[in-house]
Amino acid sequence: RPGAKETVGVEYNVWRPSPIVPVAGDTNLWNEHINYLFQNETDAKHVLDWMAWVLQNPARKPNHALLIVGKNTGTGKSLVATIFEQLIGVKNTQRPKNSSMGGDFNAWLRDCRLCIVEEVYQVGRRENLNAMRDILTEARVEVNIKGISAFTIENFVAVMGVSNHPDALPLDKYDRRWLVVETLESRKDRDYYEPLFKMARGIDTASLSAIYAELLTRDLQGYSGLSAAPETEARAQMI
């Protein structure tokens, strides 16, 4: 239960606040990276709005996931997710494999506020997409841990995916559960990424605190994570 006390009635709350505390500061490197990845200003806005909404509404789950697609590797798509993980809290983040999404056991779901799926590629795997649909839309989800009886919990999961495949998901025009954005940029030299790696590893806490503060105060201008995902060019191409 994000934002709640350690004990809630008879339940024990496994969520823990991130060690990163929001403090206004310099976010130039972060914003430079977002603008480099997403030359389309609308896509950049979608990414920041989604992350800001998740942070501004800690006890609510978004009804659509964010998927960042880019055919070029090493551009720093995953760094966006890893930096966001530091803000949510590593303790509250899970990284299930694609194969785990539609499997019989989903212990990872028990302790999850942010679900990061690296290398999303599920063409032809409708069972995985259906399992993810429940995580994206249902208020309560079943947790099945090997060796014990399945049980249901409230669902607070926000899903963020990264992929190098423009056909990563078998979407149709009626599926509005995925906010798909695309980066067309090529990899920069290693020196560019070093400061971002320090954020992703939780070393540069000053920059992380500044990013946190900026997202917490971001004006969402009517955007809501509870609504259907905005239409994007990348989503239309994926369909």
PDB file of C-alpha atoms in Angstrom:
ATOM      1  CA  ARG A   1       0.000   0.000   0.000  1.00  0.00           C
ATOM      2  CA  PRO A   2       2.127   2.911  -1.267  1.00  0.00           C
ATOM      3  CA  GLY A   3       2.205   5.797   1.171  1.00  0.00           C
ATOM      4  CA  ALA A   4       0.489   3.874   3.978  1.00  0.00           C
ATOM      5  CA  LYS A   5       1.854   2.898   7.393  1.00  0.00           C
ATOM      6  CA  GLU A   6       3.767  -0.317   8.020  1.00  0.00           C
ATOM      7  CA  THR A   7       0.699  -1.969   9.515  1.00  0.00           C
ATOM      8  CA  VAL A   8      -2.778  -1.461   8.048  1.00  0.00           C
ATOM      9  CA  GLY A   9      -5.355  -3.169  10.260  1.00  0.00           C
ATOM     10  CA  VAL A  10      -4.346  -6.833  10.411  1.00  0.00           C
ATOM     11  CA  GLU A  11      -2.199  -6.513   7.297  1.00  0.00           C
ATOM     12  CA  TYR A  12       1.542  -5.907   7.127  1.00  0.00           C
ATOM     13  CA  ASN A  13       2.517  -3.344   4.513  1.00  0.00           C
ATOM     14  CA  VAL A  14       5.664  -4.368   2.595  1.00  0.00           C
ATOM     15  CA  TRP A  15       5.915  -1.056   0.722  1.00  0.00           C
ATOM     16  CA  ARG A  16       8.772   1.185   1.826  1.00  0.00           C
ATOM     17  CA  PRO A  17       9.354   4.830   0.897  1.00  0.00           C
ATOM     18  CA  SER A  18      12.172   5.554  -1.500  1.00  0.00           C
ATOM     19  CA  PRO A  19      15.349   6.859   0.167  1.00  0.00           C
ATOM     20  CA  ILE A  20      15.287   9.645  -2.422  1.00  0.00           C
ATOM     21  CA  VAL A  21      13.707  12.789  -0.965  1.00  0.00           C
ATOM     22  CA  PRO A  22      12.309  15.407  -3.383  1.00  0.00           C
ATOM     23  CA  VAL A  23      14.367  18.608  -3.263  1.00  0.00           C
ATOM     24  CA  ALA A  24      14.342  21.276  -5.984  1.00  0.00           C
ATOM     25  CA  GLY A  25      17.593  21.367  -7.933  1.00  0.00           C
ATOM     26  CA  ASP A  26      19.314  20.979 -11.296  1.00  0.00           C
ATOM     27  CA  THR A  27      17.498  18.661 -13.723  1.00  0.00           C
ATOM     28  CA  ASN A  28      19.247  19.773 -16.915  1.00  0.00           C
ATOM     29  CA  LEU A  29      20.947  16.404 -17.587  1.00  0.00           C
ATOM     30  CA  TRP A  30      17.710  14.491 -17.125  1.00  0.00           C
ATOM     31  CA  ASN A  31      15.696  16.831 -19.350  1.00  0.00           C
ATOM     32  CA  GLU A  32      18.455  16.827 -21.947  1.00  0.00           C
ATOM     33  CA  HIS A  33      18.265  13.032 -22.084  1.00  0.00           C
ATOM     34  CA  ILE A  34      14.466  13.016 -22.413  1.00  0.00           C
ATOM     35  CA  ASN A  35      14.635  15.597 -25.213  1.00  0.00           C
ATOM     36  CA  TYR A  36      17.436  13.669 -26.943  1.00  0.00           C
ATOM     37  CA  LEU A  37      15.480  10.402 -26.904  1.00  0.00           C
ATOM     38  CA  PHE A  38      12.165  11.918 -27.921  1.00  0.00           C
ATOM     39  CA  GLN A  39      12.566  14.522 -30.620  1.00  0.00           C
ATOM     40  CA  ASN A  40       8.791  14.428 -30.879  1.00  0.00           C
ATOM     41  CA  GLU A  41       7.796  16.857 -28.122  1.00  0.00           C
ATOM     42  CA  THR A  42       4.435  15.132 -27.698  1.00  0.00           C
ATOM     43  CA  ASP A  43       6.141  11.812 -26.914  1.00  0.00           C
ATOM     44  CA  ALA A  44       8.447  13.516 -24.412  1.00  0.00           C
ATOM     45  CA  LYS A  45       5.401  15.067 -22.739  1.00  0.00           C
ATOM     46  CA  HIS A  46       3.635  11.690 -22.575  1.00  0.00           C
ATOM     47  CA  VAL A  47       6.622  10.059 -20.851  1.00  0.00           C
ATOM     48  CA  LEU A  48       6.980  12.810 -18.241  1.00  0.00           C
ATOM     49  CA  ASP A  49       3.222  13.030 -17.652  1.00  0.00           C
ATOM     50  CA  TRP A  50       2.934   9.280 -17.033  1.00  0.00           C
ATOM     51  CA  MET A  51       5.820   9.220 -14.564  1.00  0.00           C
ATOM     52  CA  ALA A  52       4.615  12.388 -12.829  1.00  0.00           C
ATOM     53  CA  TRP A  53       1.099  10.990 -12.433  1.00  0.00           C
ATOM     54  CA  VAL A  54       2.425   7.786 -10.847  1.00  0.00           C
ATOM     55  CA  LEU A  55       4.496   9.804  -8.346  1.00  0.00           C
ATOM     56  CA  GLN A  56       1.737  12.306  -7.623  1.00  0.00           C
ATOM     57  CA  ASN A  57      -0.796   9.529  -6.991  1.00  0.00           C
ATOM     58  CA  PRO A  58       1.127   6.984  -4.906  1.00  0.00           C
ATOM     59  CA  ALA A  59      -1.946   5.027  -3.778  1.00  0.00           C
ATOM     60  CA  ARG A  60      -3.544   4.742  -7.233  1.00  0.00           C
ATOM     61  CA  LYS A  61      -2.602   2.537 -10.168  1.00  0.00           C
ATOM     62  CA  PRO A  62      -2.577   3.847 -13.730  1.00  0.00           C
ATOM     63  CA  ASN A  63      -4.950   2.106 -16.103  1.00  0.00           C
ATOM     64  CA  HIS A  64      -2.461   2.151 -18.942  1.00  0.00           C
ATOM     65  CA  ALA A  65       1.183   1.171 -19.196  1.00  0.00           C
ATOM     66  CA  LEU A  66       4.079   3.113 -20.716  1.00  0.00           C
ATOM     67  CA  LEU A  67       6.058   1.369 -23.465  1.00  0.00           C
ATOM     68  CA  ILE A  68       9.213   2.977 -24.892  1.00  0.00           C
ATOM     69  CA  VAL A  69      10.172   1.565 -28.292  1.00  0.00           C
ATOM     70  CA  GLY A  70      13.360   2.183 -30.257  1.00  0.00           C
ATOM     71  CA  LYS A  71      15.107  -0.067 -32.752  1.00  0.00           C
ATOM     72  CA  ASN A  72      18.580   1.277 -31.895  1.00  0.00           C
ATOM     73  CA  THR A  73      20.236  -0.318 -28.862  1.00  0.00           C
ATOM     74  CA  GLY A  74      22.290   1.473 -26.222  1.00  0.00           C
ATOM     75  CA  THR A  75      20.556   4.828 -26.556  1.00  0.00           C
ATOM     76  CA  GLY A  76      19.507   5.007 -22.905  1.00  0.00           C
ATOM     77  CA  LYS A  77      15.854   3.921 -23.074  1.00  0.00           C
ATOM     78  CA  SER A  78      16.355   1.617 -20.113  1.00  0.00           C
ATOM     79  CA  LEU A  79      18.082   4.388 -18.155  1.00  0.00           C
ATOM     80  CA  VAL A  80      14.790   6.278 -18.084  1.00  0.00           C
ATOM     81  CA  ALA A  81      13.147   3.268 -16.421  1.00  0.00           C
ATOM     82  CA  THR A  82      16.053   2.674 -14.026  1.00  0.00           C
ATOM     83  CA  ILE A  83      16.170   6.298 -12.907  1.00  0.00           C
ATOM     84  CA  PHE A  84      12.417   6.181 -12.327  1.00  0.00           C
ATOM     85  CA  GLU A  85      12.969   3.000 -10.305  1.00  0.00           C
ATOM     86  CA  GLN A  86      15.192   4.973  -7.915  1.00  0.00           C
ATOM     87  CA  LEU A  87      12.361   7.463  -7.352  1.00  0.00           C
ATOM     88  CA  ILE A  88       9.743   4.760  -6.746  1.00  0.00           C
ATOM     89  CA  GLY A  89      12.193   2.751  -4.637  1.00  0.00           C
ATOM     90  CA  VAL A  90      14.160  -0.329  -5.654  1.00  0.00           C
ATOM     91  CA  LYS A  91      12.374  -2.265  -2.890  1.00  0.00           C
ATOM     92  CA  ASN A  92       9.052  -1.488  -4.557  1.00  0.00           C
ATOM     93  CA  THR A  93      10.152  -2.374  -8.104  1.00  0.00           C
ATOM     94  CA  GLN A  94      10.060  -5.757  -9.810  1.00  0.00           C
ATOM     95  CA  ARG A  95      11.532  -6.839 -13.156  1.00  0.00           C
ATOM     96  CA  PRO A  96       9.745 -10.014 -14.256  1.00  0.00           C
ATOM     97  CA  LYS A  97      10.845 -11.762 -17.436  1.00  0.00           C
ATOM     98  CA  ASN A  98       8.515 -11.820 -20.417  1.00  0.00           C
ATOM     99  CA  SER A  99       7.993 -15.530 -19.811  1.00  0.00           C
ATOM    100  CA  SER A 100       6.903 -14.862 -16.217  1.00  0.00           C
ATOM    101  CA  MET A 101       4.060 -12.591 -17.234  1.00  0.00           C
ATOM    102  CA  GLY A 102       1.846 -15.424 -18.468  1.00  0.00           C
ATOM    103  CA  GLY A 103       3.185 -18.229 -16.300  1.00  0.00           C
ATOM    104  CA  ASP A 104       1.483 -20.088 -13.460  1.00  0.00           C
ATOM    105  CA  PHE A 105       3.469 -18.352 -10.707  1.00  0.00           C
ATOM    106  CA  ASN A 106       3.730 -14.617 -10.121  1.00  0.00           C
ATOM    107  CA  ALA A 107       5.341 -14.121  -6.698  1.00  0.00           C
ATOM    108  CA  TRP A 108       6.918 -10.909  -8.006  1.00  0.00           C
ATOM    109  CA  LEU A 109       3.477  -9.275  -8.024  1.00  0.00           C
ATOM    110  CA  ARG A 110       3.200  -9.347  -4.229  1.00  0.00           C
ATOM    111  CA  ASP A 111       5.760  -6.588  -3.562  1.00  0.00           C
ATOM    112  CA  CYS A 112       5.331  -4.410  -6.615  1.00  0.00           C
ATOM    113  CA  ARG A 113       4.484  -0.771  -7.205  1.00  0.00           C
ATOM    114  CA  LEU A 114       6.556  -0.416 -10.385  1.00  0.00           C
ATOM    115  CA  CYS A 115       6.879  -3.308 -12.844  1.00  0.00           C
ATOM    116  CA  ILE A 116       9.657  -2.824 -15.411  1.00  0.00           C
ATOM    117  CA  VAL A 117       9.601  -5.231 -18.343  1.00  0.00           C
ATOM    118  CA  GLU A 118      12.850  -5.126 -20.306  1.00  0.00           C
ATOM    119  CA  GLU A 119      12.825  -6.183 -23.935  1.00  0.00           C
ATOM    120  CA  VAL A 120       9.079  -6.467 -24.323  1.00  0.00           C
ATOM    121  CA  TYR A 121       8.453  -8.800 -27.248  1.00  0.00           C
ATOM    122  CA  GLN A 122       5.303 -10.854 -27.093  1.00  0.00           C
ATOM    123  CA  VAL A 123       4.098 -11.230 -30.655  1.00  0.00           C
ATOM    124  CA  GLY A 124       2.176 -14.500 -30.797  1.00  0.00           C
ATOM    125  CA  ARG A 125       2.060 -14.796 -26.992  1.00  0.00           C
ATOM    126  CA  ARG A 126      -1.494 -13.745 -26.293  1.00  0.00           C
ATOM    127  CA  GLU A 127      -1.464 -15.481 -22.906  1.00  0.00           C
ATOM    128  CA  ASN A 128       1.227 -13.046 -21.747  1.00  0.00           C
ATOM    129  CA  LEU A 129      -0.689 -10.053 -23.045  1.00  0.00           C
ATOM    130  CA  ASN A 130      -3.868 -11.316 -21.332  1.00  0.00           C
ATOM    131  CA  ALA A 131      -2.010 -11.724 -18.029  1.00  0.00           C
ATOM    132  CA  MET A 132      -0.679  -8.192 -18.343  1.00  0.00           C
ATOM    133  CA  ARG A 133      -4.186  -6.955 -19.137  1.00  0.00           C
ATOM    134  CA  ASP A 134      -5.374  -8.082 -15.707  1.00  0.00           C
ATOM    135  CA  ILE A 135      -2.456  -6.315 -14.030  1.00  0.00           C
ATOM    136  CA  LEU A 136      -3.242  -3.138 -15.955  1.00  0.00           C
ATOM    137  CA  THR A 137      -6.991  -3.056 -15.398  1.00  0.00           C
ATOM    138  CA  GLU A 138      -8.058  -5.054 -12.334  1.00  0.00           C
ATOM    139  CA  ALA A 139      -8.421  -3.489  -8.882  1.00  0.00           C
ATOM    140  CA  ARG A 140      -7.449  -6.788  -7.264  1.00  0.00           C
ATOM    141  CA  VAL A 141      -5.134  -9.478  -8.608  1.00  0.00           C
ATOM    142  CA  GLU A 142      -4.380 -13.075  -7.672  1.00  0.00           C
ATOM    143  CA  VAL A 143      -0.892 -13.924  -6.424  1.00  0.00           C
ATOM    144  CA  ASN A 144       0.201 -17.502  -6.934  1.00  0.00           C
ATOM    145  CA  ILE A 145       3.396 -18.498  -5.106  1.00  0.00           C
ATOM    146  CA  LYS A 146       4.705 -22.016  -5.520  1.00  0.00           C
ATOM    147  CA  GLY A 147       3.880 -24.212  -2.522  1.00  0.00           C
ATOM    148  CA  ILE A 148       1.162 -22.076  -0.910  1.00  0.00           C
ATOM    149  CA  SER A 149      -2.477 -21.333  -1.690  1.00  0.00           C
ATOM    150  CA  ALA A 150      -3.152 -18.471  -4.086  1.00  0.00           C
ATOM    151  CA  PHE A 151      -4.482 -15.246  -2.549  1.00  0.00           C
ATOM    152  CA  THR A 152      -5.707 -11.877  -3.825  1.00  0.00           C
ATOM    153  CA  ILE A 153      -4.284  -8.450  -3.088  1.00  0.00           C
ATOM    154  CA  GLU A 154      -5.102  -4.883  -4.026  1.00  0.00           C
ATOM    155  CA  ASN A 155      -3.390  -3.893  -7.233  1.00  0.00           C
ATOM    156  CA  PHE A 156      -1.131  -0.824  -7.151  1.00  0.00           C
ATOM    157  CA  VAL A 157       1.133  -1.824 -10.055  1.00  0.00           C
ATOM    158  CA  ALA A 158       2.336   0.675 -12.656  1.00  0.00           C
ATOM    159  CA  VAL A 159       3.826  -1.083 -15.691  1.00  0.00           C
ATOM    160  CA  MET A 160       6.691   0.376 -17.721  1.00  0.00           C
ATOM    161  CA  GLY A 161       8.183  -1.489 -20.680  1.00  0.00           C
ATOM    162  CA  VAL A 162      11.155  -1.046 -22.993  1.00  0.00           C
ATOM    163  CA  SER A 163      11.581  -2.702 -26.377  1.00  0.00           C
ATOM    164  CA  ASN A 164      13.706  -2.669 -29.523  1.00  0.00           C
ATOM    165  CA  HIS A 165      10.845  -4.124 -31.565  1.00  0.00           C
ATOM    166  CA  PRO A 166       8.286  -1.911 -33.343  1.00  0.00           C
ATOM    167  CA  ASP A 167       5.868  -4.883 -33.271  1.00  0.00           C
ATOM    168  CA  ALA A 168       6.484  -5.628 -29.596  1.00  0.00           C
ATOM    169  CA  LEU A 169       2.816  -6.188 -28.701  1.00  0.00           C
ATOM    170  CA  PRO A 170      -0.131  -7.562 -30.708  1.00  0.00           C
ATOM    171  CA  LEU A 171      -2.312  -4.501 -30.179  1.00  0.00           C
ATOM    172  CA  ASP A 172      -5.511  -3.604 -32.005  1.00  0.00           C
ATOM    173  CA  LYS A 173      -7.281  -0.284 -32.434  1.00  0.00           C
ATOM    174  CA  TYR A 174      -9.563  -0.971 -29.467  1.00  0.00           C
ATOM    175  CA  ASP A 175      -6.737  -1.643 -26.997  1.00  0.00           C
ATOM    176  CA  ARG A 176      -6.086   1.587 -25.105  1.00  0.00           C
ATOM    177  CA  ARG A 177      -4.086   0.075 -22.246  1.00  0.00           C
ATOM    178  CA  TRP A 178      -0.664   0.888 -23.715  1.00  0.00           C
ATOM    179  CA  LEU A 179       0.871   4.332 -24.121  1.00  0.00           C
ATOM    180  CA  VAL A 180       3.472   3.664 -26.820  1.00  0.00           C
ATOM    181  CA  VAL A 181       6.224   6.210 -27.530  1.00  0.00           C
ATOM    182  CA  GLU A 182       9.173   5.871 -29.873  1.00  0.00           C
ATOM    183  CA  THR A 183      12.778   7.033 -29.992  1.00  0.00           C
ATOM    184  CA  LEU A 184      14.633   7.090 -33.300  1.00  0.00           C
ATOM    185  CA  GLU A 185      17.954   8.321 -31.966  1.00  0.00           C
ATOM    186  CA  SER A 186      21.347   6.601 -32.234  1.00  0.00           C
ATOM    187  CA  ARG A 187      23.765   5.847 -29.412  1.00  0.00           C
ATOM    188  CA  LYS A 188      25.985   8.640 -28.108  1.00  0.00           C
ATOM    189  CA  ASP A 189      29.531   8.249 -26.769  1.00  0.00           C
ATOM    190  CA  ARG A 190      30.064   6.786 -23.304  1.00  0.00           C
ATOM    191  CA  ASP A 191      30.929  10.105 -21.646  1.00  0.00           C
ATOM    192  CA  TYR A 192      27.387  11.306 -22.295  1.00  0.00           C
ATOM    193  CA  TYR A 193      25.913   8.434 -20.299  1.00  0.00           C
ATOM    194  CA  GLU A 194      28.226   8.467 -17.270  1.00  0.00           C
ATOM    195  CA  PRO A 195      26.211  11.074 -15.285  1.00  0.00           C
ATOM    196  CA  LEU A 196      23.009   9.168 -16.128  1.00  0.00           C
ATOM    197  CA  PHE A 197      24.554   5.900 -14.909  1.00  0.00           C
ATOM    198  CA  LYS A 198      25.278   7.601 -11.569  1.00  0.00           C
ATOM    199  CA  MET A 199      21.600   8.492 -11.268  1.00  0.00           C
ATOM    200  CA  ALA A 200      20.473   5.008 -12.298  1.00  0.00           C
ATOM    201  CA  ARG A 201      22.740   3.410  -9.676  1.00  0.00           C
ATOM    202  CA  GLY A 202      21.474   5.731  -6.946  1.00  0.00           C
ATOM    203  CA  ILE A 203      24.875   7.444  -6.559  1.00  0.00           C
ATOM    204  CA  ASP A 204      23.903  10.961  -7.659  1.00  0.00           C
ATOM    205  CA  THR A 205      21.164  11.501  -5.100  1.00  0.00           C
ATOM    206  CA  ALA A 206      21.113  15.279  -5.624  1.00  0.00           C
ATOM    207  CA  SER A 207      20.038  14.890  -9.252  1.00  0.00           C
ATOM    208  CA  LEU A 208      17.515  12.196  -8.329  1.00  0.00           C
ATOM    209  CA  SER A 209      16.011  14.442  -5.651  1.00  0.00           C
ATOM    210  CA  ALA A 210      15.706  17.265  -8.180  1.00  0.00           C
ATOM    211  CA  ILE A 211      14.006  15.019 -10.756  1.00  0.00           C
ATOM    212  CA  TYR A 212      11.639  13.753  -8.066  1.00  0.00           C
ATOM    213  CA  ALA A 213      10.710  17.297  -7.039  1.00  0.00           C
ATOM    214  CA  GLU A 214      10.194  18.381 -10.643  1.00  0.00           C
ATOM    215  CA  LEU A 215       7.887  15.459 -11.419  1.00  0.00           C
ATOM    216  CA  LEU A 216       5.929  15.922  -8.176  1.00  0.00           C
ATOM    217  CA  THR A 217       5.144  19.514  -9.104  1.00  0.00           C
ATOM    218  CA  ARG A 218       4.624  18.949 -12.835  1.00  0.00           C
ATOM    219  CA  ASP A 219       1.383  20.419 -14.194  1.00  0.00           C
ATOM    220  CA  LEU A 220      -0.366  17.497 -15.895  1.00  0.00           C
ATOM    221  CA  GLN A 221      -2.747  19.792 -17.802  1.00  0.00           C
ATOM    222  CA  GLY A 222      -5.693  17.410 -17.684  1.00  0.00           C
ATOM    223  CA  TYR A 223      -3.724  14.187 -18.213  1.00  0.00           C
ATOM    224  CA  SER A 224      -4.816  11.279 -16.013  1.00  0.00           C
ATOM    225  CA  GLY A 225      -3.352   7.814 -15.662  1.00  0.00           C
ATOM    226  CA  LEU A 226      -6.891   6.571 -15.035  1.00  0.00           C
ATOM    227  CA  SER A 227      -7.970   7.419 -18.574  1.00  0.00           C
ATOM    228  CA  ALA A 228      -7.326   5.440 -21.741  1.00  0.00           C
ATOM    229  CA  ALA A 229      -3.827   5.802 -23.140  1.00  0.00           C
ATOM    230  CA  PRO A 230      -3.344   8.784 -25.460  1.00  0.00           C
ATOM    231  CA  GLU A 231      -3.115   8.014 -29.172  1.00  0.00           C
ATOM    232  CA  THR A 232       0.433   8.140 -30.554  1.00  0.00           C
ATOM    233  CA  GLU A 233       2.107   7.583 -33.908  1.00  0.00           C
ATOM    234  CA  ALA A 234       4.149   4.722 -32.430  1.00  0.00           C
ATOM    235  CA  ARG A 235       1.013   2.929 -31.249  1.00  0.00           C
ATOM    236  CA  ALA A 236      -0.602   3.301 -34.682  1.00  0.00           C
ATOM    237  CA  GLN A 237       2.543   1.854 -36.297  1.00  0.00           C
ATOM    238  CA  MET A 238       2.548  -1.049 -33.835  1.00  0.00           C
ATOM    239  CA  ILE A 239      -1.065  -1.867 -34.683  1.00  0.00           C
TER     240      ILE A 239
END
